[in-house]
mmCIF file of N, CA, C and O in Angstrom:
data_model
loop_
_atom_site.group_PDB
_atom_site.id
_atom_site.type_symbol
_atom_site.label_atom_id
_atom_site.label_comp_id
_atom_site.label_asym_id
_atom_site.label_seq_id
_atom_site.Cartn_x
_atom_site.Cartn_y
_atom_site.Cartn_z
ATOM 1 N N ALA A 6 9.330 18.869 18.931
ATOM 2 C CA ALA A 6 8.394 17.473 19.060
ATOM 3 C C ALA A 6 9.575 17.245 21.261
ATOM 4 O O ALA A 6 9.539 16.726 21.404
ATOM 5 N N TYR A 7 11.145 18.105 20.838
ATOM 6 C CA TYR A 7 12.527 17.999 21.127
ATOM 7 C C TYR A 7 10.704 17.706 22.774
ATOM 8 O O TYR A 7 11.174 16.610 23.555
ATOM 9 N N SER A 8 10.091 18.868 22.834
ATOM 10 C CA SER A 8 9.768 19.610 24.520
ATOM 11 C C SER A 8 8.835 18.445 25.016
ATOM 12 O O SER A 8 8.456 18.157 26.382
ATOM 13 N N ALA A 9 7.665 17.903 23.412
ATOM 14 C CA ALA A 9 7.057 16.646 23.903
ATOM 15 C C ALA A 9 7.685 15.652 24.466
ATOM 16 O O ALA A 9 7.461 15.183 26.247
ATOM 17 N N ILE A 10 8.706 15.476 24.055
ATOM 18 C CA ILE A 10 9.782 14.100 24.079
ATOM 19 C C ILE A 10 9.803 14.682 25.800
ATOM 20 O O ILE A 10 9.762 13.698 26.694
ATOM 21 N N LYS A 11 10.210 15.314 26.786
ATOM 22 C CA LYS A 11 11.036 16.062 27.795
ATOM 23 C C LYS A 11 10.247 15.650 28.970
ATOM 24 O O LYS A 11 9.769 14.835 29.938
ATOM 25 N N VAL A 12 8.740 16.690 28.376
ATOM 26 C CA VAL A 12 8.055 16.582 29.048
ATOM 27 C C VAL A 12 6.931 14.562 29.458
ATOM 28 O O VAL A 12 7.187 14.923 30.675
ATOM 29 N N PHE A 13 6.600 13.823 28.978
ATOM 30 C CA PHE A 13 6.463 13.099 27.923
ATOM 31 C C PHE A 13 7.617 12.171 29.132
ATOM 32 O O PHE A 13 7.204 10.559 30.636
ATOM 33 N N GLY A 14 9.085 12.283 28.779
ATOM 34 C CA GLY A 14 9.534 11.968 30.070
ATOM 35 C C GLY A 14 9.967 11.781 31.211
ATOM 36 O O GLY A 14 10.134 10.882 32.664
ATOM 37 N N ARG A 15 9.569 13.046 31.494
ATOM 38 C CA ARG A 15 9.391 13.453 33.137
ATOM 39 C C ARG A 15 7.863 12.520 33.815
ATOM 40 O O ARG A 15 7.405 11.592 35.303
ATOM 41 N N GLY A 16 6.682 13.202 33.179
ATOM 42 C CA GLY A 16 5.685 12.749 33.862
ATOM 43 C C GLY A 16 4.333 11.098 33.500
ATOM 44 O O GLY A 16 4.329 10.663 34.283
ATOM 45 N N CYS A 17 5.294 10.854 32.386
ATOM 46 C CA CYS A 17 4.625 8.827 31.742
ATOM 47 C C CYS A 17 5.151 7.692 33.046
ATOM 48 O O CYS A 17 6.460 7.561 32.962
ATOM 49 N N GLU A 18 4.422 7.336 33.216
ATOM 50 C CA GLU A 18 5.003 5.738 33.725
ATOM 51 C C GLU A 18 5.909 5.307 32.804
ATOM 52 O O GLU A 18 6.683 4.227 33.024
ATOM 53 N N ARG A 19 5.283 4.781 31.684
ATOM 54 C CA ARG A 19 5.994 4.560 30.647
ATOM 55 C C ARG A 19 6.485 5.295 29.832
ATOM 56 O O ARG A 19 6.298 5.795 29.190
ATOM 57 N N LYS A 20 7.939 4.846 29.729
ATOM 58 C CA LYS A 20 8.414 5.179 28.684
ATOM 59 C C LYS A 20 8.884 5.297 27.564
ATOM 60 O O LYS A 20 10.612 5.808 26.710
ATOM 61 N N ASP A 21 8.529 4.611 26.280
ATOM 62 C CA ASP A 21 8.686 3.828 25.971
ATOM 63 C C ASP A 21 7.561 5.383 25.143
ATOM 64 O O ASP A 21 6.769 5.448 23.636
ATOM 65 N N VAL A 22 9.261 5.440 23.928
ATOM 66 C CA VAL A 22 8.657 7.193 23.187
ATOM 67 C C VAL A 22 8.390 7.168 22.057
ATOM 68 O O VAL A 22 10.223 6.855 21.474
ATOM 69 N N ARG A 23 8.076 7.278 20.687
ATOM 70 C CA ARG A 23 8.405 6.620 19.588
ATOM 71 C C ARG A 23 7.804 7.921 18.732
ATOM 72 O O ARG A 23 7.371 8.791 18.954
ATOM 73 N N LEU A 24 8.645 7.655 17.464
ATOM 74 C CA LEU A 24 8.317 10.227 16.926
ATOM 75 C C LEU A 24 7.953 9.169 15.152
ATOM 76 O O LEU A 24 7.856 8.740 14.733
ATOM 77 N N ILE A 25 6.801 9.886 15.266
ATOM 78 C CA ILE A 25 6.206 10.275 13.638
ATOM 79 C C ILE A 25 6.217 11.191 12.833
ATOM 80 O O ILE A 25 6.261 12.172 13.700
ATOM 81 N N VAL A 26 7.155 10.864 12.039
ATOM 82 C CA VAL A 26 7.878 11.793 11.240
ATOM 83 C C VAL A 26 6.763 12.698 10.053
ATOM 84 O O VAL A 26 6.259 11.203 9.373
ATOM 85 N N ASN A 27 6.082 13.507 10.112
ATOM 86 C CA ASN A 27 4.668 13.837 9.189
ATOM 87 C C ASN A 27 4.969 15.016 7.849
ATOM 88 O O ASN A 27 6.346 16.318 8.315
ATOM 89 N N ARG A 28 4.504 14.692 7.018
ATOM 90 C CA ARG A 28 4.693 15.990 6.253
ATOM 91 C C ARG A 28 6.266 15.827 5.472
ATOM 92 O O ARG A 28 7.072 16.239 5.118
ATOM 93 N N ALA A 29 6.915 14.115 5.901
ATOM 94 C CA ALA A 29 8.439 13.976 4.847
ATOM 95 C C ALA A 29 8.295 13.278 3.300
ATOM 96 O O ALA A 29 6.785 13.028 2.864
ATOM 97 N N ASP A 30 9.472 14.679 2.720
ATOM 98 C CA ASP A 30 9.123 14.009 1.467
ATOM 99 C C ASP A 30 10.134 12.674 1.249
ATOM 100 O O ASP A 30 9.782 12.050 -0.395
ATOM 101 N N GLY A 31 10.540 11.384 1.500
ATOM 102 C CA GLY A 31 10.901 10.397 1.542
ATOM 103 C C GLY A 31 11.417 9.441 3.176
ATOM 104 O O GLY A 31 11.031 10.509 4.094
ATOM 105 N N ALA A 32 11.583 8.357 2.883
ATOM 106 C CA ALA A 32 11.971 7.405 3.777
ATOM 107 C C ALA A 32 13.206 8.517 4.249
ATOM 108 O O ALA A 32 13.777 8.567 5.847
ATOM 109 N N GLY A 33 14.234 9.062 3.409
ATOM 110 C CA GLY A 33 15.442 9.675 4.082
ATOM 111 C C GLY A 33 15.210 10.150 4.901
ATOM 112 O O GLY A 33 15.776 10.496 5.504
ATOM 113 N N THR A 34 14.608 11.275 4.308
ATOM 114 C CA THR A 34 14.577 12.062 5.142
ATOM 115 C C THR A 34 13.379 12.504 6.616
ATOM 116 O O THR A 34 14.118 12.545 7.496
ATOM 117 N N ALA A 35 12.999 11.618 6.522
ATOM 118 C CA ALA A 35 12.266 11.248 8.075
ATOM 119 C C ALA A 35 13.261 10.650 8.958
ATOM 120 O O ALA A 35 13.005 10.556 9.544
ATOM 121 N N GLU A 36 13.921 9.704 8.196
ATOM 122 C CA GLU A 36 14.888 8.981 8.664
ATOM 123 C C GLU A 36 16.468 10.096 9.775
ATOM 124 O O GLU A 36 16.775 9.693 10.838
ATOM 125 N N ALA A 37 16.988 11.151 7.845
ATOM 126 C CA ALA A 37 17.929 12.218 8.324
ATOM 127 C C ALA A 37 16.331 12.775 9.730
ATOM 128 O O ALA A 37 17.295 13.659 10.959
ATOM 129 N N ILE A 38 15.423 13.569 9.961
ATOM 130 C CA ILE A 38 14.885 13.605 10.915
ATOM 131 C C ILE A 38 15.527 13.483 12.013
ATOM 132 O O ILE A 38 14.813 13.676 13.017
ATOM 133 N N SER A 39 14.516 11.990 11.868
ATOM 134 C CA SER A 39 14.531 11.088 13.257
ATOM 135 C C SER A 39 15.708 11.266 14.131
ATOM 136 O O SER A 39 16.335 11.779 15.436
ATOM 137 N N ALA A 40 17.221 10.332 13.430
ATOM 138 C CA ALA A 40 18.166 10.332 13.218
ATOM 139 C C ALA A 40 18.997 11.823 13.922
ATOM 140 O O ALA A 40 19.326 11.936 15.540
ATOM 141 N N ARG A 41 18.331 13.639 13.847
ATOM 142 C CA ARG A 41 18.644 14.637 14.664
ATOM 143 C C ARG A 41 17.842 14.437 16.357
ATOM 144 O O ARG A 41 18.738 15.008 16.511
ATOM 145 N N LEU A 42 16.681 14.852 15.827
ATOM 146 C CA LEU A 42 16.230 15.037 17.581
ATOM 147 C C LEU A 42 16.545 13.234 18.710
ATOM 148 O O LEU A 42 15.815 14.014 19.490
ATOM 149 N N SER A 43 16.599 12.010 17.416
ATOM 150 C CA SER A 43 17.193 11.231 18.964
ATOM 151 C C SER A 43 19.177 12.307 19.218
ATOM 152 O O SER A 43 18.702 11.785 19.925
ATOM 153 N N ALA A 44 19.337 12.562 18.666
ATOM 154 C CA ALA A 44 20.291 12.698 19.022
ATOM 155 C C ALA A 44 20.879 13.591 20.342
ATOM 156 O O ALA A 44 21.808 13.630 21.114
ATOM 157 N N SER A 45 19.902 14.730 19.706
ATOM 158 C CA SER A 45 19.996 15.654 21.292
ATOM 159 C C SER A 45 18.741 15.097 21.962
ATOM 160 O O SER A 45 19.021 15.750 23.483
ATOM 161 N N ALA A 46 18.587 14.374 21.882
ATOM 162 C CA ALA A 46 17.006 13.867 22.766
ATOM 163 C C ALA A 46 18.352 12.657 23.632
ATOM 164 O O ALA A 46 18.764 13.278 25.400
ATOM 165 N N GLU A 47 19.020 11.837 22.991
ATOM 166 C CA GLU A 47 20.214 10.845 23.829
ATOM 167 C C GLU A 47 21.220 12.374 24.578
ATOM 168 O O GLU A 47 21.142 12.036 25.087
ATOM 169 N N ARG A 48 21.568 13.347 23.954
ATOM 170 C CA ARG A 48 22.159 14.111 24.755
ATOM 171 C C ARG A 48 21.863 14.749 25.459
ATOM 172 O O ARG A 48 22.773 14.864 26.476
ATOM 173 N N PHE A 49 20.757 15.516 26.161
ATOM 174 C CA PHE A 49 20.483 16.131 27.093
ATOM 175 C C PHE A 49 18.887 15.486 27.435
ATOM 176 O O PHE A 49 19.446 16.179 28.403
ATOM 177 N N LEU A 50 18.684 14.351 27.351
ATOM 178 C CA LEU A 50 17.139 13.742 27.759
ATOM 179 C C LEU A 50 18.032 12.484 28.538
ATOM 180 O O LEU A 50 17.302 10.950 28.977
ATOM 181 N N GLN A 51 19.578 12.035 27.819
ATOM 182 C CA GLN A 51 19.670 10.381 27.949
ATOM 183 C C GLN A 51 19.058 9.676 27.687
ATOM 184 O O GLN A 51 17.883 8.683 28.666
ATOM 185 N N ARG A 52 17.963 9.800 26.136
ATOM 186 C CA ARG A 52 17.343 8.637 25.778
ATOM 187 C C ARG A 52 17.055 8.791 24.566
ATOM 188 O O ARG A 52 17.225 10.153 23.586
ATOM 189 N N GLY A 53 17.313 7.641 23.872
ATOM 190 C CA GLY A 53 16.700 7.768 22.406
ATOM 191 C C GLY A 53 15.021 8.026 21.193
ATOM 192 O O GLY A 53 14.390 6.976 22.914
ATOM 193 N N VAL A 54 14.775 8.333 21.042
ATOM 194 C CA VAL A 54 13.484 8.345 20.199
ATOM 195 C C VAL A 54 13.847 7.853 19.311
ATOM 196 O O VAL A 54 14.519 7.993 17.437
ATOM 197 N N PRO A 55 13.436 6.831 19.311
ATOM 198 C CA PRO A 55 13.646 6.116 17.583
ATOM 199 C C PRO A 55 11.999 5.496 16.555
ATOM 200 O O PRO A 55 11.000 6.500 17.625
ATOM 201 N N LEU A 56 12.587 6.296 15.293
ATOM 202 C CA LEU A 56 10.849 6.153 14.845
ATOM 203 C C LEU A 56 10.029 4.663 14.240
ATOM 204 O O LEU A 56 10.626 3.817 14.253
ATOM 205 N N ALA A 57 9.198 5.624 14.722
ATOM 206 C CA ALA A 57 7.238 4.603 14.298
ATOM 207 C C ALA A 57 7.367 4.741 12.881
ATOM 208 O O ALA A 57 6.891 3.338 12.645
ATOM 209 N N ALA A 58 7.052 5.757 12.565
ATOM 210 C CA ALA A 58 6.371 6.173 11.627
ATOM 211 C C ALA A 58 6.623 7.299 10.856
ATOM 212 O O ALA A 58 7.295 8.024 10.581
ATOM 213 N N TRP A 59 6.352 7.524 9.046
ATOM 214 C CA TRP A 59 6.464 8.598 9.013
ATOM 215 C C TRP A 59 5.396 8.162 7.333
ATOM 216 O O TRP A 59 5.238 7.606 7.457
ATOM 217 N N LEU A 60 4.902 9.741 7.358
ATOM 218 C CA LEU A 60 3.752 9.958 6.910
ATOM 219 C C LEU A 60 4.137 11.293 5.676
ATOM 220 O O LEU A 60 4.607 12.035 5.646
ATOM 221 N N PRO A 61 4.053 10.861 4.170
ATOM 222 C CA PRO A 61 4.173 11.779 3.505
ATOM 223 C C PRO A 61 4.211 12.903 2.740
ATOM 224 O O PRO A 61 2.503 13.045 3.603
ATOM 225 N N ARG A 62 4.498 13.108 2.546
ATOM 226 C CA ARG A 62 3.716 15.356 2.117
ATOM 227 C C ARG A 62 2.374 14.678 0.824
ATOM 228 O O ARG A 62 2.825 14.124 -0.024
ATOM 229 N N ASP A 63 1.721 15.687 1.072
ATOM 230 C CA ASP A 63 0.559 14.952 0.837
ATOM 231 C C ASP A 63 0.696 17.099 -0.153
ATOM 232 O O ASP A 63 -0.168 17.747 0.858
ATOM 233 N N SER A 64 -0.274 17.737 -1.460
ATOM 234 C CA SER A 64 0.023 18.623 -1.753
ATOM 235 C C SER A 64 -1.714 18.514 -1.381
ATOM 236 O O SER A 64 -2.266 19.794 -1.606
ATOM 237 N N HIS A 65 -2.512 17.835 -1.565
ATOM 238 C CA HIS A 65 -3.912 17.853 -1.287
ATOM 239 C C HIS A 65 -4.667 18.306 -0.234
ATOM 240 O O HIS A 65 -4.835 19.531 0.548
ATOM 241 N N VAL A 66 -3.191 18.210 0.920
ATOM 242 C CA VAL A 66 -4.024 18.280 2.759
ATOM 243 C C VAL A 66 -3.142 19.742 2.998
ATOM 244 O O VAL A 66 -4.177 20.346 3.344
ATOM 245 N N GLU A 67 -2.126 19.747 2.235
ATOM 246 C CA GLU A 67 -1.531 21.468 1.851
ATOM 247 C C GLU A 67 -2.725 22.317 1.889
ATOM 248 O O GLU A 67 -2.738 23.480 2.413
ATOM 249 N N ARG A 68 -3.219 22.145 0.529
ATOM 250 C CA ARG A 68 -3.890 22.755 0.148
ATOM 251 C C ARG A 68 -5.494 22.996 0.945
ATOM 252 O O ARG A 68 -5.837 24.375 1.313
ATOM 253 N N ALA A 69 -5.247 22.326 1.604
ATOM 254 C CA ALA A 69 -6.569 21.983 1.967
ATOM 255 C C ALA A 69 -6.271 23.040 3.009
ATOM 256 O O ALA A 69 -7.152 23.849 4.269
ATOM 257 N N GLY A 70 -5.361 22.649 2.929
ATOM 258 C CA GLY A 70 -5.135 23.649 5.235
ATOM 259 C C GLY A 70 -4.925 25.334 5.256
ATOM 260 O O GLY A 70 -5.047 26.320 5.710
ATOM 261 N N ARG A 71 -4.366 25.561 2.997
ATOM 262 C CA ARG A 71 -4.309 26.810 3.030
ATOM 263 C C ARG A 71 -5.981 27.229 2.150
ATOM 264 O O ARG A 71 -5.011 28.448 3.137
ATOM 265 N N GLU A 72 -5.792 27.124 2.283
ATOM 266 C CA GLU A 72 -7.542 27.583 2.387
ATOM 267 C C GLU A 72 -8.807 26.995 2.994
ATOM 268 O O GLU A 72 -10.157 27.722 3.260
ATOM 269 N N GLN A 73 -8.649 26.111 4.283
ATOM 270 C CA GLN A 73 -8.895 26.110 5.298
ATOM 271 C C GLN A 73 -10.391 25.587 4.682
ATOM 272 O O GLN A 73 -11.470 25.358 5.409
ATOM 273 N N THR A 74 -9.551 24.290 4.240
ATOM 274 C CA THR A 74 -11.720 23.134 3.900
ATOM 275 C C THR A 74 -11.411 22.904 4.316
ATOM 276 O O THR A 74 -10.306 21.244 5.025
ATOM 277 N N LEU A 75 -12.734 21.298 3.514
ATOM 278 C CA LEU A 75 -12.367 20.650 4.986
ATOM 279 C C LEU A 75 -11.499 19.507 3.714
ATOM 280 O O LEU A 75 -11.813 19.197 2.382
ATOM 281 N N PHE A 76 -10.487 18.060 4.184
ATOM 282 C CA PHE A 76 -10.323 17.260 3.472
ATOM 283 C C PHE A 76 -10.515 15.973 3.190
ATOM 284 O O PHE A 76 -10.704 15.095 5.363
ATOM 285 N N LEU A 77 -11.427 15.226 3.395
ATOM 286 C CA LEU A 77 -11.434 13.611 3.503
ATOM 287 C C LEU A 77 -10.486 13.071 2.184
ATOM 288 O O LEU A 77 -10.067 13.343 1.302
#
């Protein structure tokens, strides 16, 4: 995610980059991940990256990925 933020920040005219945390165990986990990433981006890229949304961990999706089967 950090390198994508770095690249988008250089090449895009619109620089409003937001984070979506995937497979989070809950809102607290997603916020902690967002805070760490945003702090690094602020320190090294001089830009914050706010949390836009988070998606919960889903064991059905993980199993479909391991088994390489379609998930609907």
